[in-house]
Coordinates of N, CA and C and ligand atoms in Angstrom, one line a residue:
X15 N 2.8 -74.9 -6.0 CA 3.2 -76.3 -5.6 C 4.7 -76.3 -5.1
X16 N 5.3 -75.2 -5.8 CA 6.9 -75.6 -5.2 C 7.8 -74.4 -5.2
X17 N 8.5 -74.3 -4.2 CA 9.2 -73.2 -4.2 C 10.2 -73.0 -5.7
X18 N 10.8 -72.1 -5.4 CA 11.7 -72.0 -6.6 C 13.4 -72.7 -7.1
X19 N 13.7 -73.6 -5.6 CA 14.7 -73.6 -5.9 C 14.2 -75.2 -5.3
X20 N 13.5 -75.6 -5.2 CA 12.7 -76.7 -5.0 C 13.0 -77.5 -6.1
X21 N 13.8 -79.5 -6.1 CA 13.6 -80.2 -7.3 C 12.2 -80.7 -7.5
X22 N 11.6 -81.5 -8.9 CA 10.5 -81.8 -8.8 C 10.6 -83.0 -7.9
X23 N 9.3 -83.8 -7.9 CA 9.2 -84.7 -7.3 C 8.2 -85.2 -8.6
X24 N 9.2 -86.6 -9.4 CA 8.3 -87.4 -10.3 C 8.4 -88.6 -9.7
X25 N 6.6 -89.4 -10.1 CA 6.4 -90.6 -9.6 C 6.8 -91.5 -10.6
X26 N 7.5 -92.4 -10.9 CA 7.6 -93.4 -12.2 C 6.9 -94.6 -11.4
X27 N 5.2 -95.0 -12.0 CA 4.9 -96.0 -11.6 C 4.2 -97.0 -12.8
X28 N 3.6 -97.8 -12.7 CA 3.5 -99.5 -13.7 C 3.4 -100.5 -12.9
X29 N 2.9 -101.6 -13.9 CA 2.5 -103.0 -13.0 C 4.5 -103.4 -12.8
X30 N 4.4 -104.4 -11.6 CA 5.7 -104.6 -11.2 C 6.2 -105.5 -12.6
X31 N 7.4 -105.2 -13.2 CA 8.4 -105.5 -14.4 C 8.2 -104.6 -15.3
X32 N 7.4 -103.6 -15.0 CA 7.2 -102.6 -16.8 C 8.6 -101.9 -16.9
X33 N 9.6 -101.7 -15.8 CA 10.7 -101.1 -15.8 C 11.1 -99.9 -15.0
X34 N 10.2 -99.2 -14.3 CA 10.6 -98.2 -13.0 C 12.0 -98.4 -12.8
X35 N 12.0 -99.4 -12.1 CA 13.4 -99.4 -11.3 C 14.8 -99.0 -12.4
X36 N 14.7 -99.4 -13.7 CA 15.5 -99.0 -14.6 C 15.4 -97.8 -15.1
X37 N 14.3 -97.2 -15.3 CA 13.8 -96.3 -15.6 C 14.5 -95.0 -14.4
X38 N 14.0 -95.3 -13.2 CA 14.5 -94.5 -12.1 C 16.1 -94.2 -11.8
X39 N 16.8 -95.7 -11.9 CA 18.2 -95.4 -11.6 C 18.6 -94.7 -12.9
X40 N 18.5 -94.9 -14.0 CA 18.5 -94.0 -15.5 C 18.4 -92.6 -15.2
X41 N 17.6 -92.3 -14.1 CA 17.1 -90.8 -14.8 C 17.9 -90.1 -13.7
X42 N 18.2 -91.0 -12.2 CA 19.0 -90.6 -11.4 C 20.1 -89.7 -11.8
X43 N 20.8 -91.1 -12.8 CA 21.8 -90.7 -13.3 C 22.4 -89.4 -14.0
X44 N 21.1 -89.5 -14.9 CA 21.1 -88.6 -16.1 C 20.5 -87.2 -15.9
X45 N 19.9 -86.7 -14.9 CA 19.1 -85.9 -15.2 C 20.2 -84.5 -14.6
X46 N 19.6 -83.4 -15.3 CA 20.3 -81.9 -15.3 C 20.0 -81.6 -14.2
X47 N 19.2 -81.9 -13.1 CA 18.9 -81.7 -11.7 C 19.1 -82.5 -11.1
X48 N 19.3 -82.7 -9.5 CA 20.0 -83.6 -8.8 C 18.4 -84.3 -8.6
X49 N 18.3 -85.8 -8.0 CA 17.3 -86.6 -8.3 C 17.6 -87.8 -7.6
X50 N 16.8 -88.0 -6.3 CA 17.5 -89.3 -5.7 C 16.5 -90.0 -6.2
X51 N 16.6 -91.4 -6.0 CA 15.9 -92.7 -6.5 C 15.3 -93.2 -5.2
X52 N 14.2 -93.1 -5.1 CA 13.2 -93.7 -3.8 C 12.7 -95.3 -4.4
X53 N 13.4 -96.2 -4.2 CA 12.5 -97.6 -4.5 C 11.2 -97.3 -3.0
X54 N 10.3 -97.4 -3.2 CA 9.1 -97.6 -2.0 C 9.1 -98.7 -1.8
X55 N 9.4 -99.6 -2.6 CA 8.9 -100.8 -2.1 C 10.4 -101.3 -1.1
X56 N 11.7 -101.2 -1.2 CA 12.4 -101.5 -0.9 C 12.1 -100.9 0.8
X57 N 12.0 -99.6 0.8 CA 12.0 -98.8 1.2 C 11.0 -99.3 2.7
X58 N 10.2 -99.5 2.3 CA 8.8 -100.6 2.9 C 9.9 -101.4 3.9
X59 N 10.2 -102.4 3.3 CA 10.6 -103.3 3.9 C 12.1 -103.3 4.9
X60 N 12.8 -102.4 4.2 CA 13.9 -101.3 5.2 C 14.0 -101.2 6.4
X61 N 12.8 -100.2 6.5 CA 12.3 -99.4 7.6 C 11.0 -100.3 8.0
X62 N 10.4 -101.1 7.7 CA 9.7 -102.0 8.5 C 8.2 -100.9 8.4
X63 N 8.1 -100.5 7.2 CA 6.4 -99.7 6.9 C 5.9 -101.0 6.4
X64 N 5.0 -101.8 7.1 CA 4.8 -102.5 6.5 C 3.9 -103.2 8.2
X65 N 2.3 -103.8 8.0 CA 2.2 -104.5 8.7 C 2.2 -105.8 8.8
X66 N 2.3 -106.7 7.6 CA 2.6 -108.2 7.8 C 2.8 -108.5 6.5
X67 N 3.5 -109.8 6.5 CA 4.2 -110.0 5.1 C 2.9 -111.2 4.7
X68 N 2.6 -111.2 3.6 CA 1.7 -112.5 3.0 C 2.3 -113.7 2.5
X69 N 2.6 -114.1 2.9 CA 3.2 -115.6 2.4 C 2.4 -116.4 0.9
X70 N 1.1 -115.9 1.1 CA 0.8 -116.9 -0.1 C 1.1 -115.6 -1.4
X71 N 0.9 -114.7 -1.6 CA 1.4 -113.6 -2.3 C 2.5 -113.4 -2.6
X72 N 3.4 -113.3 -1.3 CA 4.9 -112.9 -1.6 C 4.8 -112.1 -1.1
X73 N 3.8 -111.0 -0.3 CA 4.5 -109.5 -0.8 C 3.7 -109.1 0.7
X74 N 4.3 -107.8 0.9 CA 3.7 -106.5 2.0 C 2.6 -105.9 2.2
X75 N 1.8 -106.0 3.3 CA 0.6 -105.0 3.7 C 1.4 -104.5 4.1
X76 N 0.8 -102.8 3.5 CA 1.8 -101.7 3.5 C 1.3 -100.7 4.4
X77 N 1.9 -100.3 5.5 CA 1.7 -99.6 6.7 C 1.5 -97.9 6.0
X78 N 0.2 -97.8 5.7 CA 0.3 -96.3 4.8 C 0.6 -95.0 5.7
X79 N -0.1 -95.1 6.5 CA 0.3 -93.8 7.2 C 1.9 -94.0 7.4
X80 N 2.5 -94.7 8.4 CA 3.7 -94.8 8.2 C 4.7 -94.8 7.1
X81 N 4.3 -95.1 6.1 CA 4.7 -95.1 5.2 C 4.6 -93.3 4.3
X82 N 3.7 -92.8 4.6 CA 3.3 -91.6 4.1 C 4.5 -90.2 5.2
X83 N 3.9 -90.9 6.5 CA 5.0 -90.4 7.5 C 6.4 -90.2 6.6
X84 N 6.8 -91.1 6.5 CA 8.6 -91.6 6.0 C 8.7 -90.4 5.0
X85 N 8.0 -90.2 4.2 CA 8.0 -89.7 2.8 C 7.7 -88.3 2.7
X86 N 7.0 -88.0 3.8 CA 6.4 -86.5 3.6 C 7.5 -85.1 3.9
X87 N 8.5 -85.3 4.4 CA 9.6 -84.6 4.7 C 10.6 -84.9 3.2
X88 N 10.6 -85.9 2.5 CA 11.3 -86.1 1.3 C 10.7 -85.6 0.3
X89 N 9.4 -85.3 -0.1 CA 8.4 -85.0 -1.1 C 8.6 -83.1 -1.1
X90 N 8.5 -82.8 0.3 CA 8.5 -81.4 0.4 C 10.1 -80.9 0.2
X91 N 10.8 -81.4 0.4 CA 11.7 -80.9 -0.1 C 12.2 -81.1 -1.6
X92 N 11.2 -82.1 -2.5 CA 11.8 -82.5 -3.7 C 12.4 -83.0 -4.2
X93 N 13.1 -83.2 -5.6 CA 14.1 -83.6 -6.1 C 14.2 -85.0 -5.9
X94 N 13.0 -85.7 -6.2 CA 13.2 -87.4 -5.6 C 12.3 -87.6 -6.9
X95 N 13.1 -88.6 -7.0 CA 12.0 -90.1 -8.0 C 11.3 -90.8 -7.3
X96 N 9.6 -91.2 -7.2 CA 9.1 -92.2 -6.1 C 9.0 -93.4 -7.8
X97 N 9.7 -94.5 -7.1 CA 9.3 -95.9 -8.0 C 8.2 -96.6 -6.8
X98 N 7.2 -96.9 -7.4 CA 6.5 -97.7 -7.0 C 5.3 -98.1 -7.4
X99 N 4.6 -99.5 -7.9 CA 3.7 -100.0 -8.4 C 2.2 -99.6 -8.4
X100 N 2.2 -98.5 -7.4 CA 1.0 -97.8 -7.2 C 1.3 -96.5 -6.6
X101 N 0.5 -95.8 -7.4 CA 0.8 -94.2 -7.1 C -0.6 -93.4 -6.4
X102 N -1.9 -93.9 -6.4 CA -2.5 -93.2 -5.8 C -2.5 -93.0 -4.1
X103 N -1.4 -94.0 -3.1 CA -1.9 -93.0 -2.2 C -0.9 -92.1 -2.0
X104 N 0.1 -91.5 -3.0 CA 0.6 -90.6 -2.8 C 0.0 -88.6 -3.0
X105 N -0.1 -88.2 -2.0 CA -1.4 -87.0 -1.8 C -0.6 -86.0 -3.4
X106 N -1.8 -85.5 -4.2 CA -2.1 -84.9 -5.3 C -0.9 -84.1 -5.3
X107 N -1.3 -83.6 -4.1 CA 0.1 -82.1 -4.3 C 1.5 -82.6 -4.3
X108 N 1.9 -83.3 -4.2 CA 3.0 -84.1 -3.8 C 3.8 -84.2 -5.6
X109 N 3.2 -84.4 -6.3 CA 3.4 -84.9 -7.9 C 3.8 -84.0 -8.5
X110 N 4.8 -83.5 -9.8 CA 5.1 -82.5 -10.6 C 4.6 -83.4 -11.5
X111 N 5.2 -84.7 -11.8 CA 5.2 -85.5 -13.3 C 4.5 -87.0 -12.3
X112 N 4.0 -87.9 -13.3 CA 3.6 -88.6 -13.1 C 3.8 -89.8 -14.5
X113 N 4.8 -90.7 -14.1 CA 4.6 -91.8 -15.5 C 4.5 -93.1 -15.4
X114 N 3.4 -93.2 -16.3 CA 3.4 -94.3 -15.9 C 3.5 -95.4 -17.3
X115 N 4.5 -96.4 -16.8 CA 5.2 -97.5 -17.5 C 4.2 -98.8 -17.9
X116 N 4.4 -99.0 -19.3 CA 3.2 -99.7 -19.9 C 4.5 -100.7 -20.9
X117 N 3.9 -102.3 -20.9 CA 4.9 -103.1 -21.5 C 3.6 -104.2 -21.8
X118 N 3.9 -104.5 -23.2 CA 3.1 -105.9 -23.4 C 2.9 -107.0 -22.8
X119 N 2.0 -107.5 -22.5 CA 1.4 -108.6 -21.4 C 2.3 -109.6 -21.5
X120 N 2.8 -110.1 -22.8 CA 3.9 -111.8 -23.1 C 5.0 -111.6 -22.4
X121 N 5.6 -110.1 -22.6 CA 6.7 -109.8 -22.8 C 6.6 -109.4 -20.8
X122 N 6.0 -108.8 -20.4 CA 6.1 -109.0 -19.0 C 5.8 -109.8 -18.4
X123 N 5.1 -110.7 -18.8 CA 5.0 -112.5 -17.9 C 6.3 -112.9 -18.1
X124 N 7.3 -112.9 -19.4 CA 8.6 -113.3 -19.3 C 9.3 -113.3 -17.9
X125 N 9.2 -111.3 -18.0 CA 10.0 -110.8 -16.9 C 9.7 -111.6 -15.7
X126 N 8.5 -111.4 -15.4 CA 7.9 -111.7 -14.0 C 8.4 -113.5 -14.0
X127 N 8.8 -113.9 -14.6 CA 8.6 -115.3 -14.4 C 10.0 -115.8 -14.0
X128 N 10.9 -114.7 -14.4 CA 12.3 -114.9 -14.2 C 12.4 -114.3 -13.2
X129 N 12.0 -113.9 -12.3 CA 12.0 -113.5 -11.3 C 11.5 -114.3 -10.1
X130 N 11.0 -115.2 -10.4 CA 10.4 -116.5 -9.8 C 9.3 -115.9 -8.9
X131 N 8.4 -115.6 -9.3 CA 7.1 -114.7 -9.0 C 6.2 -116.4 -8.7
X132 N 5.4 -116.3 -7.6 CA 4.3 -117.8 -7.7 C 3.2 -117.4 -8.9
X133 N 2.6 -118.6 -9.3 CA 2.2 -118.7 -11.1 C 1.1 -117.2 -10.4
X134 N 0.2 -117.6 -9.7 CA -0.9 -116.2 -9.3 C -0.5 -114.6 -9.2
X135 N 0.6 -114.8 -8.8 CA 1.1 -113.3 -8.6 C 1.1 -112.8 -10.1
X136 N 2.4 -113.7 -10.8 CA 2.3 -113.6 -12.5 C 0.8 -113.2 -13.3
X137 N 0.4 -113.8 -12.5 CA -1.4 -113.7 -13.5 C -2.2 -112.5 -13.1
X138 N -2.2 -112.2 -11.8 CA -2.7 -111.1 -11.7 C -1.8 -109.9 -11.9
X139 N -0.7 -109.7 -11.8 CA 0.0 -108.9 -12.7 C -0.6 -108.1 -14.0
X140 N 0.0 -109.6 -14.6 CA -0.9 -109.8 -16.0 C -1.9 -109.3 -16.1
X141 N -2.6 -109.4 -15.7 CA -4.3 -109.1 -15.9 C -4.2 -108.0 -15.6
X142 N -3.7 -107.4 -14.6 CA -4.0 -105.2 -14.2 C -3.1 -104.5 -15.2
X143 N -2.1 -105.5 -15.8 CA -1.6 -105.0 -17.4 C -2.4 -104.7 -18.5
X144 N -2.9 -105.6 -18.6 CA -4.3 -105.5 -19.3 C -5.1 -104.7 -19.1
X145 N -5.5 -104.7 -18.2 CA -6.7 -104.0 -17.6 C -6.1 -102.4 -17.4
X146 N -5.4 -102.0 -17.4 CA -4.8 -100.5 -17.3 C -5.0 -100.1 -15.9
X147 N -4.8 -101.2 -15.2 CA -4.8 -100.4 -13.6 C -4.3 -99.5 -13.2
X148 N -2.9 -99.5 -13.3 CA -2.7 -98.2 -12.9 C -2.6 -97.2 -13.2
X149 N -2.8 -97.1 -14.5 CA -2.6 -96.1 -15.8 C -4.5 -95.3 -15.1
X150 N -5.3 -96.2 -14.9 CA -6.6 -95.6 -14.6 C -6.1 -94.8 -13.2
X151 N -5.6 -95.9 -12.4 CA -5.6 -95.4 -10.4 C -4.4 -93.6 -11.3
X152 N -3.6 -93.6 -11.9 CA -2.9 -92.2 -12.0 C -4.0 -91.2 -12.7
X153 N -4.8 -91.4 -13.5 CA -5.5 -90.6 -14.3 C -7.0 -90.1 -13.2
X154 N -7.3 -91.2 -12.8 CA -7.9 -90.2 -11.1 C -7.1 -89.9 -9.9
X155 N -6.3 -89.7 -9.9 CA -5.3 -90.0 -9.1 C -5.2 -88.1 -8.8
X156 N -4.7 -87.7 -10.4 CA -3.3 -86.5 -10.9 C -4.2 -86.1 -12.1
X157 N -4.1 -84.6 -12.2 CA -4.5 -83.6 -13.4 C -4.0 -84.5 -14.6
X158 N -4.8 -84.6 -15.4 CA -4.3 -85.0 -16.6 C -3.1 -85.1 -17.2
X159 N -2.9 -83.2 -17.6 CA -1.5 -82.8 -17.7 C -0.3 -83.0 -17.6
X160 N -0.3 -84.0 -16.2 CA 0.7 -84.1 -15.3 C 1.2 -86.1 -15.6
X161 N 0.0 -86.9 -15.9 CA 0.1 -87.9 -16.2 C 1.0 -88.6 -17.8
X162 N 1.8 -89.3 -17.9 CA 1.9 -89.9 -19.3 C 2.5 -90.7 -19.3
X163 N 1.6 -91.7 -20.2 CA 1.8 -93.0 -20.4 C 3.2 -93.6 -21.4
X164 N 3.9 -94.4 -21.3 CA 5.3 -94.4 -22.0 C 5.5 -95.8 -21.9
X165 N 5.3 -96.3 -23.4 CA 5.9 -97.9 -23.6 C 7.1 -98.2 -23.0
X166 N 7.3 -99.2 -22.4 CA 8.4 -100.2 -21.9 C 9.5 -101.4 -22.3
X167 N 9.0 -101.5 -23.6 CA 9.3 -103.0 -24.1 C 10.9 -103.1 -24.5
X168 N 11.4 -102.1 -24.9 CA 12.8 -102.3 -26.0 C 13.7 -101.7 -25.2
X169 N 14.7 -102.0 -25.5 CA 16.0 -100.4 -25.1 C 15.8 -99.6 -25.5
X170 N 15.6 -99.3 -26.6 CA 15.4 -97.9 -27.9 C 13.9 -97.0 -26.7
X171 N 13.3 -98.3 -26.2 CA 12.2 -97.1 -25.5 C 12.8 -96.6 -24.3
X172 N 13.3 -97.4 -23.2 CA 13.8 -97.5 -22.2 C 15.1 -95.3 -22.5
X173 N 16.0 -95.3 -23.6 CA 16.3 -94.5 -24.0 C 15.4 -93.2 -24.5
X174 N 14.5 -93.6 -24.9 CA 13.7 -92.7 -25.7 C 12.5 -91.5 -24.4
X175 N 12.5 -92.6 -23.6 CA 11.7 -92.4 -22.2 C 12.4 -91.4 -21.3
X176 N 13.8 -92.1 -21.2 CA 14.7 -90.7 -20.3 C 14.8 -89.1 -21.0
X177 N 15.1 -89.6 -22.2 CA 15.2 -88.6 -23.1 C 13.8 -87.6 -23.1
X178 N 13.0 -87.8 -23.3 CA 11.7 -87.5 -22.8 C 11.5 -87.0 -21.6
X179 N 11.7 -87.3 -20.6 CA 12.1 -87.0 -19.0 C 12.6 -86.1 -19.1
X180 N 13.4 -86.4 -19.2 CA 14.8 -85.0 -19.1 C 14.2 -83.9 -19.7
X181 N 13.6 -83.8 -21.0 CA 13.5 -82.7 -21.4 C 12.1 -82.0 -20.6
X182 N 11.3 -82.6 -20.6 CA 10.3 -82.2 -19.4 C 11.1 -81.9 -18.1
X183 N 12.2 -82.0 -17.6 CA 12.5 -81.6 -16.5 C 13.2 -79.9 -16.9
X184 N 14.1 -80.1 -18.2 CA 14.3 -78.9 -18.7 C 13.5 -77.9 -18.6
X185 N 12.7 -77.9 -18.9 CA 11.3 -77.4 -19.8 C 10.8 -76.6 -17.7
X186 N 10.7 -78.0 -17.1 CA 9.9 -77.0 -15.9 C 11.5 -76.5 -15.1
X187 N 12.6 -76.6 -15.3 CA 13.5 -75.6 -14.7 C 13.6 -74.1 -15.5
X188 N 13.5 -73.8 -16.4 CA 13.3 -73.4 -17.2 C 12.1 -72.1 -16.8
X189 N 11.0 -72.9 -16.7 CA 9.6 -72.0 -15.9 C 10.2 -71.7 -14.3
X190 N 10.8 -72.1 -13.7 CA 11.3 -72.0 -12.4 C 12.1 -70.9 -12.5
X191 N 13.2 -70.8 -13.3 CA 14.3 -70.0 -13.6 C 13.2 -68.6 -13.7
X192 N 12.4 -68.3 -14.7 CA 12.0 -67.5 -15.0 C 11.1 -66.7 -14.2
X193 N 10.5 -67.8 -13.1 CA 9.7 -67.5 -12.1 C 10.3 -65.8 -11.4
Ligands
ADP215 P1 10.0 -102.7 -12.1 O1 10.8 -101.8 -11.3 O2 8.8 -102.0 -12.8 O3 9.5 -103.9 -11.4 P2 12.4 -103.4 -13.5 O4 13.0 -102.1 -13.8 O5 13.0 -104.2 -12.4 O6 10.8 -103.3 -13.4 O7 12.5 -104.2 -14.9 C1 12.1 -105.6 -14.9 C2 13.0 -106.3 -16.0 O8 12.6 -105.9 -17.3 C3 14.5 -106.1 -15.8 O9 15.1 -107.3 -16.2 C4 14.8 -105.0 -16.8 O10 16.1 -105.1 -17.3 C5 13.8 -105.3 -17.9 N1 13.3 -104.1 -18.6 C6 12.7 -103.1 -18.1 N2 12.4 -102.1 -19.0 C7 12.9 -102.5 -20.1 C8 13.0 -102.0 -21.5 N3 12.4 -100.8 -21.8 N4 13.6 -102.7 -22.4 C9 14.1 -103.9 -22.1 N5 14.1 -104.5 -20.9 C10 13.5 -103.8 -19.9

């Protein structure tokens, strides 16, 4: 999957509020390997990957190929964080780690609400929270192995998560080193 002096490439994804974006600039920061921070979704809208915006939603039909285009020169070289709310069409080989961000349904309607999200968006949110959407779309998505699931709710987790990170990053430089 990756050369040897190659960074990884982890996906941090979750329903939108579980915390990626915190999650990602965190790990940017912190991590013993250098690690840029990909918001996708920002990213989307940037560079115009994106074929029309939905007004009653809020949000982006998302120009995939183009989008896949943008990314495939950044993936192969590594060392990137992808944040974004859905991880399966990012292609298998592409993934070292894969996490995905899980937060209590009350406690992310909060978020989403303060965010002035329209009541539907909120709800379906909500509901693929529930329903483990994306936690399922990663687990067909990516080898088992490579998937894990990680509460969102507190600081103490938000800390506990990088820490965790990190040491799995240790752990595969480590295998790299020795390669
Ligand atoms: P996402 O990128 O998944 O949409 P964000 O990182 O923007 O989510 O987080 C949404 C909101 O929830 C932000 O206000 C953030 O500060 C808060 N938040 C995220 N994770 C945690 C956590 N583990 N503990 C407390 N607050 C959190």
């Amino acid at each position: 999957m990756s050369s040897s002096n190659k960074g990884p490439v982890i996906i941090i994804t979750g329903t939108p509020g579980t915390g990626k974006t915190t999650h990602a600039e965190l790990l940017a920061q912190e991590s013993p390997v250098p690690l840029k921070h990909i918001n996708v979704g920002e990213m989307v809208k940037q560079k115009n990957l994106y074929e029309a915006f939905d007004e009653e939603w809020q949000s982006y039909t998302v120009d995939e190929d183009k989008l896949l285009d943008e990314l495939e020169p950044l993936a192969s070289a590594g060392g990137i964080i992808l944040d974004w709310h859905t991880c399966e069409i990012f292609p298998e080989r592409w993934a070292d780690l894969v996490v995905v961000l899980r937060c209590d349904h009350t406690k992310l309607w909060d978020r989403l609400e303060k965010r002035n999200y329209p009541l539907k968006k909120i709800q379906e949110n909500n509901e693929a929270e529930i329903m483990e959407v994306v936690l399922d779309e990663a687990r067909s998505s990516y080898p088992q192995e490579i998937v894990v699931e990680l509460q969102s709710e507190r600081t103490e987790d938000l800390e506990s998560n990088i820490q965790r990170i990190m040491q799995w990053i240790e752990a595969w430089k480590e295998d790299r080193d020795l390669a």
